[in-house]
Amino acid sequence: MEGKLLELCRRENVLINEPMKNHTTFGCGGAAKAVVFPENRQELVALVKLLKDDMVILGNGSNVLVCDEGLEKYAVITLKVKEVKCEGDSIYADCGVSLAKLSSVAAENSLAGLEFASGIPGTVAGGIFMNAGAYGGEIKDVISEVYAVDKDGNEKIFSKEELKLSYRHSVFCENGYIITGAKFNLEKGNKEVIYATMKDLNQRRKDKQPLEYKSAGSTFKRPEGYFAGQLIEESGLKGYSVGDAQVSEKHAGFVINKGDAKASDVLAVIDHCKKTVAEKFGVNLEPEIKILSND
Ligand SMILES: Cc1cc2nc3c(=O)[nH]c(=O)nc-3n(C[C@H](O)[C@H](O)[C@H](O)COP(=O)(O)OP(=O)(O)OC[C@H]3O[C@@H](n4cnc5c(N)ncnc54)[C@H](O)[C@@H]3O)c2cc1C
């Protein structure tokens, strides 16, 4: 298989037996068979057709925890698939464009609606997959259509309705399609106001979130009627740690990696939070992060 990968991709874009800790914001995880970086949509689709079910697709790896055993699969990372263009009030972006870049292209073109996304450290595809959101905005508000392929490389355009976007959920959580790009519909706005909003939201993030540590953002989904961080804090778990994994002192909704945490340490902290919150409040915390293992 390595030979076939090298026929499709440049040598420097194929890292054999590569630790996933180097490619996720949590900084945990054993090796994948190889980590592969396609350079454009054509290469990505060729890889999908070659690897089919033997691959995991990732953007910036900012919402995943890869287990210590690693992945008996190939990890295809889209960060180099990053064409973006503005067409009137719409923006087309490849799957691997960062949400920060997407928001700044919108701002530069005086288009409002993506300010909420400028501090989310994911890609366009990761954002769509998760229906990422913050500060009252979510991908659902601005997406127009999504381009994707199935494992045989057949293309499909998903209309907004077909995306089934809801809280941290999209149709892609169910159907196994690989997102190649998307179109966003925005509204004309005032450039200075857009930049000022982005600046303000990013400052609020810095003030509240432990951005100085590795993490995958909010560890748990927001349970109906509660905030996960508040329940964890009120359970007395701020600072609770196993190895280098810790419930952040700054924001109890984040489990952080203080240095060289193993995925098993993170999972132990998650389990303890779930158990304690269930006992104390009768609320079931569900991880927002995607746990990737061979099971
Ligand atoms: C400090 C910090 C702050 C954060 N703040 C927020 C926030 O405010 N709001 C929020 O919603 N999230 C937040 N997150 C979480 C994360 O950034 C988002 O969920 C983001 O959208 C994930 O994008 P990604 O490219 O990193 O996806 P990844 O983590 O790489 O992947 C996430 C999922 O998407 C799938 N996927 C990725 N690319 C594709 C593709 N091309 N086709 C099909 N499936 C694909 C993956 O298989 C995986 O299941 C934060 C994370 C961190 C570390």
JSON list of C-alpha atoms in Angstrom, two decimals, residues 27-156:
[
{"chain": "A", "resi": 27, "resn": "GLY", "atom": "CA", "xyz": [-1.25, 15.77, 21.76]},
{"chain": "A", "resi": 28, "resn": "CYS", "atom": "CA", "xyz": [-2.12, 12.14, 22.53]},
{"chain": "A", "resi": 29, "resn": "GLY", "atom": "CA", "xyz": [-2.31, 8.97, 20.53]},
{"chain": "A", "resi": 30, "resn": "GLY", "atom": "CA", "xyz": [-0.23, 6.16, 19.09]},
{"chain": "A", "resi": 31, "resn": "ALA", "atom": "CA", "xyz": [0.82, 5.70, 15.48]},
{"chain": "A", "resi": 32, "resn": "ALA", "atom": "CA", "xyz": [-1.36, 5.33, 12.40]},
{"chain": "A", "resi": 33, "resn": "LYS", "atom": "CA", "xyz": [-0.17, 3.02, 9.60]},
{"chain": "A", "resi": 34, "resn": "ALA", "atom": "CA", "xyz": [0.71, 6.29, 7.86]},
{"chain": "A", "resi": 35, "resn": "VAL", "atom": "CA", "xyz": [-0.37, 9.90, 7.95]},
{"chain": "A", "resi": 36, "resn": "VAL", "atom": "CA", "xyz": [-1.03, 11.24, 4.46]},
{"chain": "A", "resi": 37, "resn": "PHE", "atom": "CA", "xyz": [-1.50, 14.87, 3.38]},
{"chain": "A", "resi": 38, "resn": "PRO", "atom": "CA", "xyz": [-3.23, 15.23, 0.00]},
{"chain": "A", "resi": 39, "resn": "GLU", "atom": "CA", "xyz": [-2.40, 18.56, -1.66]},
{"chain": "A", "resi": 40, "resn": "ASN", "atom": "CA", "xyz": [-5.68, 19.17, -3.46]},
{"chain": "A", "resi": 41, "resn": "ARG", "atom": "CA", "xyz": [-9.22, 17.80, -3.92]},
{"chain": "A", "resi": 42, "resn": "GLN", "atom": "CA", "xyz": [-8.19, 15.45, -6.76]},
{"chain": "A", "resi": 43, "resn": "GLU", "atom": "CA", "xyz": [-5.51, 13.82, -4.60]},
{"chain": "A", "resi": 44, "resn": "LEU", "atom": "CA", "xyz": [-7.93, 13.55, -1.70]},
{"chain": "A", "resi": 45, "resn": "VAL", "atom": "CA", "xyz": [-10.55, 11.78, -3.83]},
{"chain": "A", "resi": 46, "resn": "ALA", "atom": "CA", "xyz": [-7.90, 9.42, -5.27]},
{"chain": "A", "resi": 47, "resn": "LEU", "atom": "CA", "xyz": [-6.85, 8.52, -1.71]},
{"chain": "A", "resi": 48, "resn": "VAL", "atom": "CA", "xyz": [-10.45, 7.92, -0.65]},
{"chain": "A", "resi": 49, "resn": "LYS", "atom": "CA", "xyz": [-10.94, 5.53, -3.60]},
{"chain": "A", "resi": 50, "resn": "LEU", "atom": "CA", "xyz": [-7.69, 3.72, -2.83]},
{"chain": "A", "resi": 51, "resn": "LEU", "atom": "CA", "xyz": [-8.05, 3.41, 0.95]},
{"chain": "A", "resi": 52, "resn": "LYS", "atom": "CA", "xyz": [-11.86, 3.13, 1.29]},
{"chain": "A", "resi": 53, "resn": "ASP", "atom": "CA", "xyz": [-12.59, 1.79, 4.81]},
{"chain": "A", "resi": 54, "resn": "ASP", "atom": "CA", "xyz": [-8.89, 1.59, 5.66]},
{"chain": "A", "resi": 55, "resn": "MET", "atom": "CA", "xyz": [-8.70, 5.32, 6.42]},
{"chain": "A", "resi": 56, "resn": "VAL", "atom": "CA", "xyz": [-9.66, 7.91, 8.99]},
{"chain": "A", "resi": 57, "resn": "ILE", "atom": "CA", "xyz": [-10.19, 11.46, 7.72]},
{"chain": "A", "resi": 58, "resn": "LEU", "atom": "CA", "xyz": [-9.10, 14.41, 9.81]},
{"chain": "A", "resi": 59, "resn": "GLY", "atom": "CA", "xyz": [-8.84, 18.15, 9.52]},
{"chain": "A", "resi": 60, "resn": "ASN", "atom": "CA", "xyz": [-6.89, 19.83, 12.30]},
{"chain": "A", "resi": 61, "resn": "GLY", "atom": "CA", "xyz": [-7.50, 17.00, 14.77]},
{"chain": "A", "resi": 62, "resn": "SER", "atom": "CA", "xyz": [-8.96, 19.52, 17.22]},
{"chain": "A", "resi": 63, "resn": "ASN", "atom": "CA", "xyz": [-11.97, 17.49, 18.29]},
{"chain": "A", "resi": 64, "resn": "VAL", "atom": "CA", "xyz": [-10.52, 13.99, 18.55]},
{"chain": "A", "resi": 65, "resn": "LEU", "atom": "CA", "xyz": [-8.76, 11.79, 21.07]},
{"chain": "A", "resi": 66, "resn": "VAL", "atom": "CA", "xyz": [-6.71, 9.03, 19.47]},
{"chain": "A", "resi": 67, "resn": "CYS", "atom": "CA", "xyz": [-6.09, 6.01, 21.72]},
{"chain": "A", "resi": 68, "resn": "ASP", "atom": "CA", "xyz": [-2.61, 5.02, 22.86]},
{"chain": "A", "resi": 69, "resn": "GLU", "atom": "CA", "xyz": [-2.66, 1.84, 20.74]},
{"chain": "A", "resi": 70, "resn": "GLY", "atom": "CA", "xyz": [-2.81, 4.04, 17.64]},
{"chain": "A", "resi": 71, "resn": "LEU", "atom": "CA", "xyz": [-4.84, 3.31, 14.52]},
{"chain": "A", "resi": 72, "resn": "GLU", "atom": "CA", "xyz": [-4.61, 0.21, 12.34]},
{"chain": "A", "resi": 73, "resn": "LYS", "atom": "CA", "xyz": [-5.61, 2.52, 9.49]},
{"chain": "A", "resi": 74, "resn": "TYR", "atom": "CA", "xyz": [-4.24, 5.37, 7.40]},
{"chain": "A", "resi": 75, "resn": "ALA", "atom": "CA", "xyz": [-4.95, 8.89, 8.63]},
{"chain": "A", "resi": 76, "resn": "VAL", "atom": "CA", "xyz": [-5.68, 11.30, 5.78]},
{"chain": "A", "resi": 77, "resn": "ILE", "atom": "CA", "xyz": [-5.27, 14.90, 6.93]},
{"chain": "A", "resi": 78, "resn": "THR", "atom": "CA", "xyz": [-6.78, 17.63, 4.75]},
{"chain": "A", "resi": 79, "resn": "LEU", "atom": "CA", "xyz": [-4.81, 20.65, 5.95]},
{"chain": "A", "resi": 80, "resn": "LYS", "atom": "CA", "xyz": [-3.13, 21.11, 2.54]},
{"chain": "A", "resi": 81, "resn": "VAL", "atom": "CA", "xyz": [-6.45, 21.02, 0.63]},
{"chain": "A", "resi": 82, "resn": "LYS", "atom": "CA", "xyz": [-7.13, 24.71, 1.08]},
{"chain": "A", "resi": 83, "resn": "GLU", "atom": "CA", "xyz": [-8.38, 26.64, -1.89]},
{"chain": "A", "resi": 84, "resn": "VAL", "atom": "CA", "xyz": [-10.78, 29.42, -0.95]},
{"chain": "A", "resi": 85, "resn": "LYS", "atom": "CA", "xyz": [-12.55, 31.99, -3.10]},
{"chain": "A", "resi": 86, "resn": "CYS", "atom": "CA", "xyz": [-15.11, 34.68, -2.58]},
{"chain": "A", "resi": 87, "resn": "GLU", "atom": "CA", "xyz": [-17.94, 34.99, -5.14]},
{"chain": "A", "resi": 88, "resn": "GLY", "atom": "CA", "xyz": [-20.25, 37.94, -4.36]},
{"chain": "A", "resi": 89, "resn": "ASP", "atom": "CA", "xyz": [-21.92, 37.21, -1.01]},
{"chain": "A", "resi": 90, "resn": "SER", "atom": "CA", "xyz": [-20.75, 33.57, -1.05]},
{"chain": "A", "resi": 91, "resn": "ILE", "atom": "CA", "xyz": [-17.47, 31.93, -0.22]},
{"chain": "A", "resi": 92, "resn": "TYR", "atom": "CA", "xyz": [-16.35, 28.56, -1.57]},
{"chain": "A", "resi": 93, "resn": "ALA", "atom": "CA", "xyz": [-13.79, 26.81, 0.65]},
{"chain": "A", "resi": 94, "resn": "ASP", "atom": "CA", "xyz": [-12.01, 23.46, 0.34]},
{"chain": "A", "resi": 95, "resn": "CYS", "atom": "CA", "xyz": [-12.41, 21.01, 3.22]},
{"chain": "A", "resi": 96, "resn": "GLY", "atom": "CA", "xyz": [-9.00, 21.78, 4.76]},
{"chain": "A", "resi": 97, "resn": "VAL", "atom": "CA", "xyz": [-9.33, 25.58, 4.94]},
{"chain": "A", "resi": 98, "resn": "SER", "atom": "CA", "xyz": [-9.08, 26.63, 8.57]},
{"chain": "A", "resi": 99, "resn": "LEU", "atom": "CA", "xyz": [-12.14, 28.28, 10.10]},
{"chain": "A", "resi": 100, "resn": "ALA", "atom": "CA", "xyz": [-9.83, 31.18, 11.06]},
{"chain": "A", "resi": 101, "resn": "LYS", "atom": "CA", "xyz": [-8.84, 31.69, 7.41]},
{"chain": "A", "resi": 102, "resn": "LEU", "atom": "CA", "xyz": [-12.46, 31.34, 6.26]},
{"chain": "A", "resi": 103, "resn": "SER", "atom": "CA", "xyz": [-13.57, 34.02, 8.74]},
{"chain": "A", "resi": 104, "resn": "SER", "atom": "CA", "xyz": [-10.75, 36.34, 7.75]},
{"chain": "A", "resi": 105, "resn": "VAL", "atom": "CA", "xyz": [-11.60, 35.99, 4.03]},
{"chain": "A", "resi": 106, "resn": "ALA", "atom": "CA", "xyz": [-15.20, 36.85, 4.92]},
{"chain": "A", "resi": 107, "resn": "ALA", "atom": "CA", "xyz": [-14.10, 39.87, 6.96]},
{"chain": "A", "resi": 108, "resn": "GLU", "atom": "CA", "xyz": [-11.72, 41.06, 4.24]},
{"chain": "A", "resi": 109, "resn": "ASN", "atom": "CA", "xyz": [-14.65, 41.02, 1.80]},
{"chain": "A", "resi": 110, "resn": "SER", "atom": "CA", "xyz": [-17.00, 42.82, 4.26]},
{"chain": "A", "resi": 111, "resn": "LEU", "atom": "CA", "xyz": [-19.13, 39.69, 4.67]},
{"chain": "A", "resi": 112, "resn": "ALA", "atom": "CA", "xyz": [-20.74, 39.12, 8.07]},
{"chain": "A", "resi": 113, "resn": "GLY", "atom": "CA", "xyz": [-21.84, 35.83, 9.69]},
{"chain": "A", "resi": 114, "resn": "LEU", "atom": "CA", "xyz": [-18.61, 33.93, 10.30]},
{"chain": "A", "resi": 115, "resn": "GLU", "atom": "CA", "xyz": [-17.25, 36.03, 13.18]},
{"chain": "A", "resi": 116, "resn": "PHE", "atom": "CA", "xyz": [-18.20, 33.28, 15.66]},
{"chain": "A", "resi": 117, "resn": "ALA", "atom": "CA", "xyz": [-15.89, 30.81, 13.87]},
{"chain": "A", "resi": 118, "resn": "SER", "atom": "CA", "xyz": [-12.68, 32.81, 13.85]},
{"chain": "A", "resi": 119, "resn": "GLY", "atom": "CA", "xyz": [-11.37, 31.32, 17.11]},
{"chain": "A", "resi": 120, "resn": "ILE", "atom": "CA", "xyz": [-12.47, 27.72, 16.55]},
{"chain": "A", "resi": 121, "resn": "PRO", "atom": "CA", "xyz": [-9.23, 25.87, 15.73]},
{"chain": "A", "resi": 122, "resn": "GLY", "atom": "CA", "xyz": [-10.77, 23.47, 13.19]},
{"chain": "A", "resi": 123, "resn": "THR", "atom": "CA", "xyz": [-11.19, 23.19, 9.43]},
{"chain": "A", "resi": 124, "resn": "VAL", "atom": "CA", "xyz": [-14.21, 23.78, 7.21]},
{"chain": "A", "resi": 125, "resn": "ALA", "atom": "CA", "xyz": [-14.96, 20.03, 7.02]},
{"chain": "A", "resi": 126, "resn": "GLY", "atom": "CA", "xyz": [-14.40, 19.40, 10.73]},
{"chain": "A", "resi": 127, "resn": "GLY", "atom": "CA", "xyz": [-16.66, 22.38, 11.43]},
{"chain": "A", "resi": 128, "resn": "ILE", "atom": "CA", "xyz": [-19.42, 21.04, 9.19]},
{"chain": "A", "resi": 129, "resn": "PHE", "atom": "CA", "xyz": [-19.09, 17.49, 10.53]},
{"chain": "A", "resi": 130, "resn": "MET", "atom": "CA", "xyz": [-19.52, 18.81, 14.08]},
{"chain": "A", "resi": 131, "resn": "ASN", "atom": "CA", "xyz": [-21.82, 21.73, 13.22]},
{"chain": "A", "resi": 132, "resn": "ALA", "atom": "CA", "xyz": [-19.29, 23.76, 15.20]},
{"chain": "A", "resi": 133, "resn": "GLY", "atom": "CA", "xyz": [-20.58, 26.80, 17.02]},
{"chain": "A", "resi": 134, "resn": "ALA", "atom": "CA", "xyz": [-19.73, 29.49, 19.53]},
{"chain": "A", "resi": 135, "resn": "TYR", "atom": "CA", "xyz": [-21.12, 32.71, 20.99]},
{"chain": "A", "resi": 136, "resn": "GLY", "atom": "CA", "xyz": [-24.59, 32.22, 19.52]},
{"chain": "A", "resi": 137, "resn": "GLY", "atom": "CA", "xyz": [-23.45, 31.32, 15.98]},
{"chain": "A", "resi": 138, "resn": "GLU", "atom": "CA", "xyz": [-23.09, 27.93, 14.31]},
{"chain": "A", "resi": 139, "resn": "ILE", "atom": "CA", "xyz": [-22.14, 26.53, 10.91]},
{"chain": "A", "resi": 140, "resn": "LYS", "atom": "CA", "xyz": [-25.83, 25.81, 10.30]},
{"chain": "A", "resi": 141, "resn": "ASP", "atom": "CA", "xyz": [-26.51, 29.58, 10.10]},
{"chain": "A", "resi": 142, "resn": "VAL", "atom": "CA", "xyz": [-24.11, 30.20, 7.20]},
{"chain": "A", "resi": 143, "resn": "ILE", "atom": "CA", "xyz": [-23.74, 26.99, 5.20]},
{"chain": "A", "resi": 144, "resn": "SER", "atom": "CA", "xyz": [-25.31, 26.85, 1.77]},
{"chain": "A", "resi": 145, "resn": "GLU", "atom": "CA", "xyz": [-24.20, 23.51, 0.31]},
{"chain": "A", "resi": 146, "resn": "VAL", "atom": "CA", "xyz": [-21.54, 20.85, 0.88]},
{"chain": "A", "resi": 147, "resn": "TYR", "atom": "CA", "xyz": [-19.58, 18.85, -1.69]},
{"chain": "A", "resi": 148, "resn": "ALA", "atom": "CA", "xyz": [-18.66, 15.30, -0.68]},
{"chain": "A", "resi": 149, "resn": "VAL", "atom": "CA", "xyz": [-17.71, 11.90, -2.07]},
{"chain": "A", "resi": 150, "resn": "ASP", "atom": "CA", "xyz": [-18.52, 8.36, -0.98]},
{"chain": "A", "resi": 151, "resn": "LYS", "atom": "CA", "xyz": [-15.85, 5.65, -0.61]},
{"chain": "A", "resi": 152, "resn": "ASP", "atom": "CA", "xyz": [-16.00, 4.94, -4.36]},
{"chain": "A", "resi": 153, "resn": "GLY", "atom": "CA", "xyz": [-15.39, 8.57, -5.17]},
{"chain": "A", "resi": 154, "resn": "ASN", "atom": "CA", "xyz": [-18.96, 9.28, -6.34]},
{"chain": "A", "resi": 155, "resn": "GLU", "atom": "CA", "xyz": [-19.68, 12.97, -5.84]},
{"chain": "A", "resi": 156, "resn": "LYS", "atom": "CA", "xyz": [-22.78, 14.29, -4.12]}
]
